[in-house]
């Protein structure tokens, strides 16, 4: 019970017989006998979908989903319109694969073309790819591009980048041999070294403490040192703030989860990647371009394929093959839903909720700002009790209080947070800190 | 052979009318967005952030909910997919994914959990991940696993970094990784990113790794070898035990590219063959839908001696039956910003529960049966470079058609689109001229496989110059790929 | 007029390949079904029921989940729908329905409730129904309501039975119900089922009820009159107050056919006009999607004096703030097996909450604006029998094209399919020759309405005999309706 | 906020101006001023979809959905496969209307043609329509057909028909003037009168007490009296029992909810209607037939339209227009999913669960069978406490115990009920009865 092979026993027999075989086991005679599993896998037998759904609902019930979310750190609790979910999960998008045959894949290709356009606009750069895995691995790809472009192995990595993203960068640097130099923050902003010859600067905008980095300054440092400026951005910020591209970023990466993807315990999310046109031949991942068919009709196709691993093999710009297309389609739909006015409004509402939360917390005795730099939708506070303890105690009050950091807590608010929720949150914090 | 019952045709019922971009459907000032009542002070942009940072509203599209829904619904009608028909794309395992898995991925108890929430608030998720990890270890015959890698290629690179860390811990400097000439492009690309040089070994006349040629390149510089088994020709590496012994003898490790794991589920296991590191493509073997090119998931399982190096944190079951995160002693570090493509992992877990141990073996049987049957039927119509029992896919060649009629593998692929099927993978593996790599998968019925074979035979028998005109019935006709690269238009704003 | 912004084209991107029936896709012995583990004794058929009652397994189709999903997915690609493009089917109000309403109808807390569960276990549902009922009374200006009728026609018949019960309670024997000659076919059909005779009154040269002609048929045998307002020509019955007075004077009741309520939401109310009984088509006005022909919902609201006759039970709010069922004193009895099309009612309630009082008025404004604009644009291209300000729809005639080119309303409709739009309603109302009844609805943007108008003008300008060949680009071409009736094949088993 | 009219203010102005108008109000000048609402509707303003969803989730939370269901009465708690829900609610099916233009409606038309075929087979008759509202109103239509066919106004209505269905029949008879004669049950089966001249006999199979009626006997009575035999059936029963058609039913009606539709508090459900071919011109509702297009390709179309109200007006066979198409499509998909083997298995599993429940209850002191006739998936017991009280007390134990009836309780079990649930149910009943 439970398997999804449609063949009836009779059909199996007929097919086997037509090949001169008499049992399914004979299909595996090429496998040396010693390697064949004698007694099958040590897994329970299959079950009906109803039994499985019941079990997984029970498992899911052992997560706390009732907590009102003030955590961010690259994963934000946004409202998702019904229309976005329903259209994005149409089975044509869900059950297709990479558009190898463009003639029957114009749906996904055009959606990706629109997605690329939107991400390019959000980043302020000329070209965006069709997705990478997530924000963290997009940083890795950005560094690889920069090192290849500059021929320099040294990367200045701002401490303002999310800690897990920095970890990821370091993990992959063990393979590429890049020299990752940590650059500390000072009062919430990156304090770039005076000297050095980095191939790249990687800075986050706003950074992990929510502070808005000085990208003009970063650009100057990049110009002075001859490095490329890589910016990991919060794409929602572009609804309110100038784009990283407008400050002169060479590569912009980011996490696209805020555009229509639920928190999902961290995945699948969406790695955003955009760069200046001059770097397009080093772009990792897929790129969709507009062209025409033999009858001259507008058509879309994956292009500049010679960068990619399936053609370029060991010399490819990246090893990425399967990426996050469906999540990119989700983002394209969500961004279409928001539109110009909606994106602005979304950013404003995040910023307002964040400011109101910040003011409410700072009104509590013993709560201090962790940095004085301006923030957008996330901010950090110093607390008299350590962050982990606060998160545990606040969970008892019904809140996911934020993300603990050295000496404090990083708190995020989105358009989903209301005054009454924020007031209750501040009251609970007051209680917990007493 | 005649099989009783009707044919499940797989005609792509897709329209042929152009759809404007969402930008062209825009009208100034329109928006679908509406927001929750926050009841907060309506601070203006300038009150919220320093004035010099505030931009003009960024221009996106401007459409109503009705037009957004209409636009993307129409686009979906221009897209072939598994749910519309057969999709025998070799190496990709485009099987039908039970719809139950979609419902699992939509469970609010899974979807509405912040990844930074501590373990005691997310016991359900940790339990799920531990259950999946254990099952995948059992399926592959390995001892420990990381679920972080978000796709196969990410798994490969993770595996190579594990290999590197292990060798370094043994105090060895190794420089080379061996791959067969039939390997997938991600293998060499990952090798480079892992900081190794690629050494290619040829396949022999059976289509298998040439054991002697392999031994000839094995030395103390070899960090390891990457293999798929069955390989990309769909053939089982029968000398895998000997290969493993030879590589292990020089201190190398064996890496298993799990793209083809679907073929051997419940039949044999990479661990038993001698592999040290295994990645799985859950989007191929464990029914995570392909999403038009992702998301997937590429967990990496390892043998005992490599467990301490896995990326962390890994979810574990503690003595008191609760679940916790734990970072392996010598972890290479994270390979994903959070815990991997978690909702895809949940889908895979539900697929394993649905099928069970018995069902997973049936998957392999069905896949191998269908693929062998295809090869048998195509004999005489297409060249079969390695005509021996294959596993879950078979590779044939259009060389005969090219010689006789100038009809290439690409033309066959485009003709097949007209016949209502997605085409096989073409021109891969590179070692087969005019390759057509056909993977019917186990979810296609005998009737559908028969219809596919008939279409391929019809194409071979009718092969002519006119095939270069194909496809003629698709939403667009043959697309000018050269022009796309020459006159690059990567965004709507770059249009001339 | 030019309107800035792109056109939301509405091309039906639908395929053209035949799909076999599910019966033809079957193979003996196959099934998608799997069942929950019940862990019960496996009694055989004969142990469970008397042997002479047991049948052989009844023959249905036999297909795998994969093939069932493929089949119906492909069928969906042969179906035009609102989500694919504009659907200006007059009288039907084919507007876009917010997707939120779909999510509401899927809420487990609503969907998983047995209808026989007593009130104290289903307080949420009763609260919802009371909320909806109150809002619909406010929208229509009535005093009490039944939510049981599952569609408009069911509402009509319910209303006529109310009328009958009321007259009988007054001790009167009435025999006739008046309807205008432009009425929808359900009106006379319902009149018959209500046990009355239909008396038809003509429309005057304005397209409105001829007040004098009406007065001429009003007598003590008249039970009431059924009217839509705006009527089926899309015109507002300006003398409705006088009509009401005249009917009331002979002791008759006024029945409001709510099919056209979309036009007057928040602008005016049937209750204020003098109507006694009102049905609403929630699938027209309140965004219950049409489902290919239902389900809908047709609540009936009444004035004070008829409240005691409503079908029961009705949900009510009790003194202590809880909810209960209550059967009106002189209830005519049930008109549905349970409580009506409840999930459709939940959709309507969410639609009302979404739009609010302000939004509902905007609905009417948008609908009336679009429809008037269409009439203005078509003037000179099509005959406009009643060229005066219309409400939410306009009726034009292809008489001019028929005379000049032999092109009928039907041909225009089929040509419009080629242009990527669903066609308007044709040949209704019956009083207009070669009628095209166009209801753009408020959810279509000005750009889409403009594209629709352009297509209609293009058709008029290019009208020729060749139009009888239309449609040429649809999944099937013109269908032989006569043959379907002559050689009736109502099931797969009846095929010759 | 919250409305769904896409027009921008500028567009409104432009459109109005092009018609010589300057305000939206002017559009309504044809409405007599006295009738125009001065201050709008007395309803709250529109809200965002997120606010509305939150509110309705809260409302839905005030229903008890945790009760394990042993109630039936025409509405059964079946498992619904994910595939059925996902495919049936594709927007092409959901957002289309009655297939007036068959050239662009082959999807719905073919699905209905397949549905008609399946319902005809389940009923054992030659022709089925494309749906009616629900089981109750399908009974009304069957009576109307029979009266028209026989010219006789008298209907013998078995007391074994669900009470709400009988009520509905009586309500509509007030309009048609049909003479509805109630026929009592005797030990669970209809005891037909010896004499009379009815136009129709309406009997339910199995009946409201779950008892399997003697249709052979009913056919004899119909033959003797010259009436048509109308059978309201449980379509799931046809998976195990002979079809009503095989016993000679003239018209078969029923409730199609068990095929893929959730309990939904009673709607939208699905009225099934099938009849012998000779009555096809009296068939209520839509009928789809196979035909060809001008190129000779197989095509489907609604046919015999001249029966219908839009053509026949006051002489139509029925007033039905909008019916339950989408639910019929759901049923077609669910029946395709079940297939031959699945339907049999479904019926068996319902019958087994019902028998096990029955035996478990009858083992309790004071619980007695209400009738001795054989049952299928529903049965009635006599209890020492009244049914309403039992239902209330059992709800406290976590069960929807059944449907109260005179002197007892009607209990149903489906393939969804497991041994452990049934054991717990019986234990709770024992406790409650003590
Ligand atoms: C043989 C083989 N190896 C590796 C991969 C890479 O896997 P992914 O696309 O998940 O990165 C593929 C994908 O097609 C493959 O076929
Ligand atoms: C004017 C009018 N009245 C009544 C009806 C009948 O409503 P329903 O189809 O919901 O039964 C319709 C439906 O099209 C209609 O347009």
Coordinates of N, CA and C in Angstrom, one line a residue, chain A residues 53-65, chain B residues 104 107-111 113 121-125 127-128:
Chain A
X53 N -0.9 12.2 6.5 CA -1.2 13.6 6.7 C -1.5 13.8 8.2
X54 N -2.3 12.8 8.8 CA -2.6 12.9 10.2 C -1.3 12.9 11.0
X55 N -0.3 12.1 10.7 CA 0.9 12.0 11.4 C 1.7 13.3 11.3
X56 N 1.7 13.8 10.1 CA 2.5 15.1 9.9 C 1.8 16.3 10.5
X57 N 0.5 16.2 10.6 CA -0.2 17.3 11.3 C 0.1 17.3 12.7
X58 N 0.2 16.1 13.3 CA 0.5 16.0 14.7 C 2.0 16.5 14.9
X59 N 2.9 16.1 14.1 CA 4.3 16.6 14.2 C 4.3 18.1 14.1
X60 N 3.6 18.6 13.1 CA 3.6 20.1 13.0 C 3.0 20.8 14.2
X61 N 2.1 20.1 14.8 CA 1.5 20.6 16.0 C 2.5 20.8 17.2
X62 N 3.6 20.1 17.0 CA 4.6 20.3 18.1 C 5.5 21.5 17.9
X63 N 5.2 22.3 16.9 CA 5.9 23.6 16.8 C 5.0 24.7 17.3
X64 N 5.7 25.7 17.9 CA 4.9 26.8 18.4 C 4.6 27.8 17.3
X65 N 3.4 27.8 16.8 CA 3.1 28.7 15.7 C 2.2 29.8 16.2
Chain B
X104 N 1.2 18.7 2.6 CA 2.2 18.7 3.7 C 2.9 20.0 3.7
X107 N 1.1 22.9 5.4 CA 0.7 22.8 6.8 C 1.1 24.0 7.6
X108 N 0.1 24.8 8.1 CA 0.5 26.0 8.9 C 1.5 25.7 10.0
X109 N 1.4 24.6 10.6 CA 2.4 24.2 11.7 C 3.8 24.0 11.2
X110 N 4.0 23.9 9.9 CA 5.3 23.8 9.3 C 5.7 25.1 8.7
X111 N 4.7 25.7 8.0 CA 5.1 26.9 7.2 C 5.2 28.2 8.0
X113 N 6.8 28.9 10.9 CA 7.8 28.8 12.0 C 9.0 29.6 11.6
X121 N 11.0 25.4 21.0 CA 9.8 25.9 20.4 C 9.5 25.3 19.1
X122 N 10.4 24.5 18.6 CA 10.3 23.9 17.2 C 10.5 22.4 17.2
X123 N 10.0 21.8 18.3 CA 10.3 20.3 18.4 C 9.7 19.5 17.2
X124 N 8.6 20.0 16.7 CA 8.0 19.2 15.6 C 9.0 19.2 14.4
X125 N 9.5 20.4 14.0 CA 10.4 20.5 12.9 C 11.7 19.6 13.2
X127 N 12.0 17.0 15.0 CA 11.6 15.6 15.0 C 11.5 15.2 13.5
X128 N 10.9 16.0 12.7 CA 10.7 15.7 11.3 C 12.1 15.5 10.6

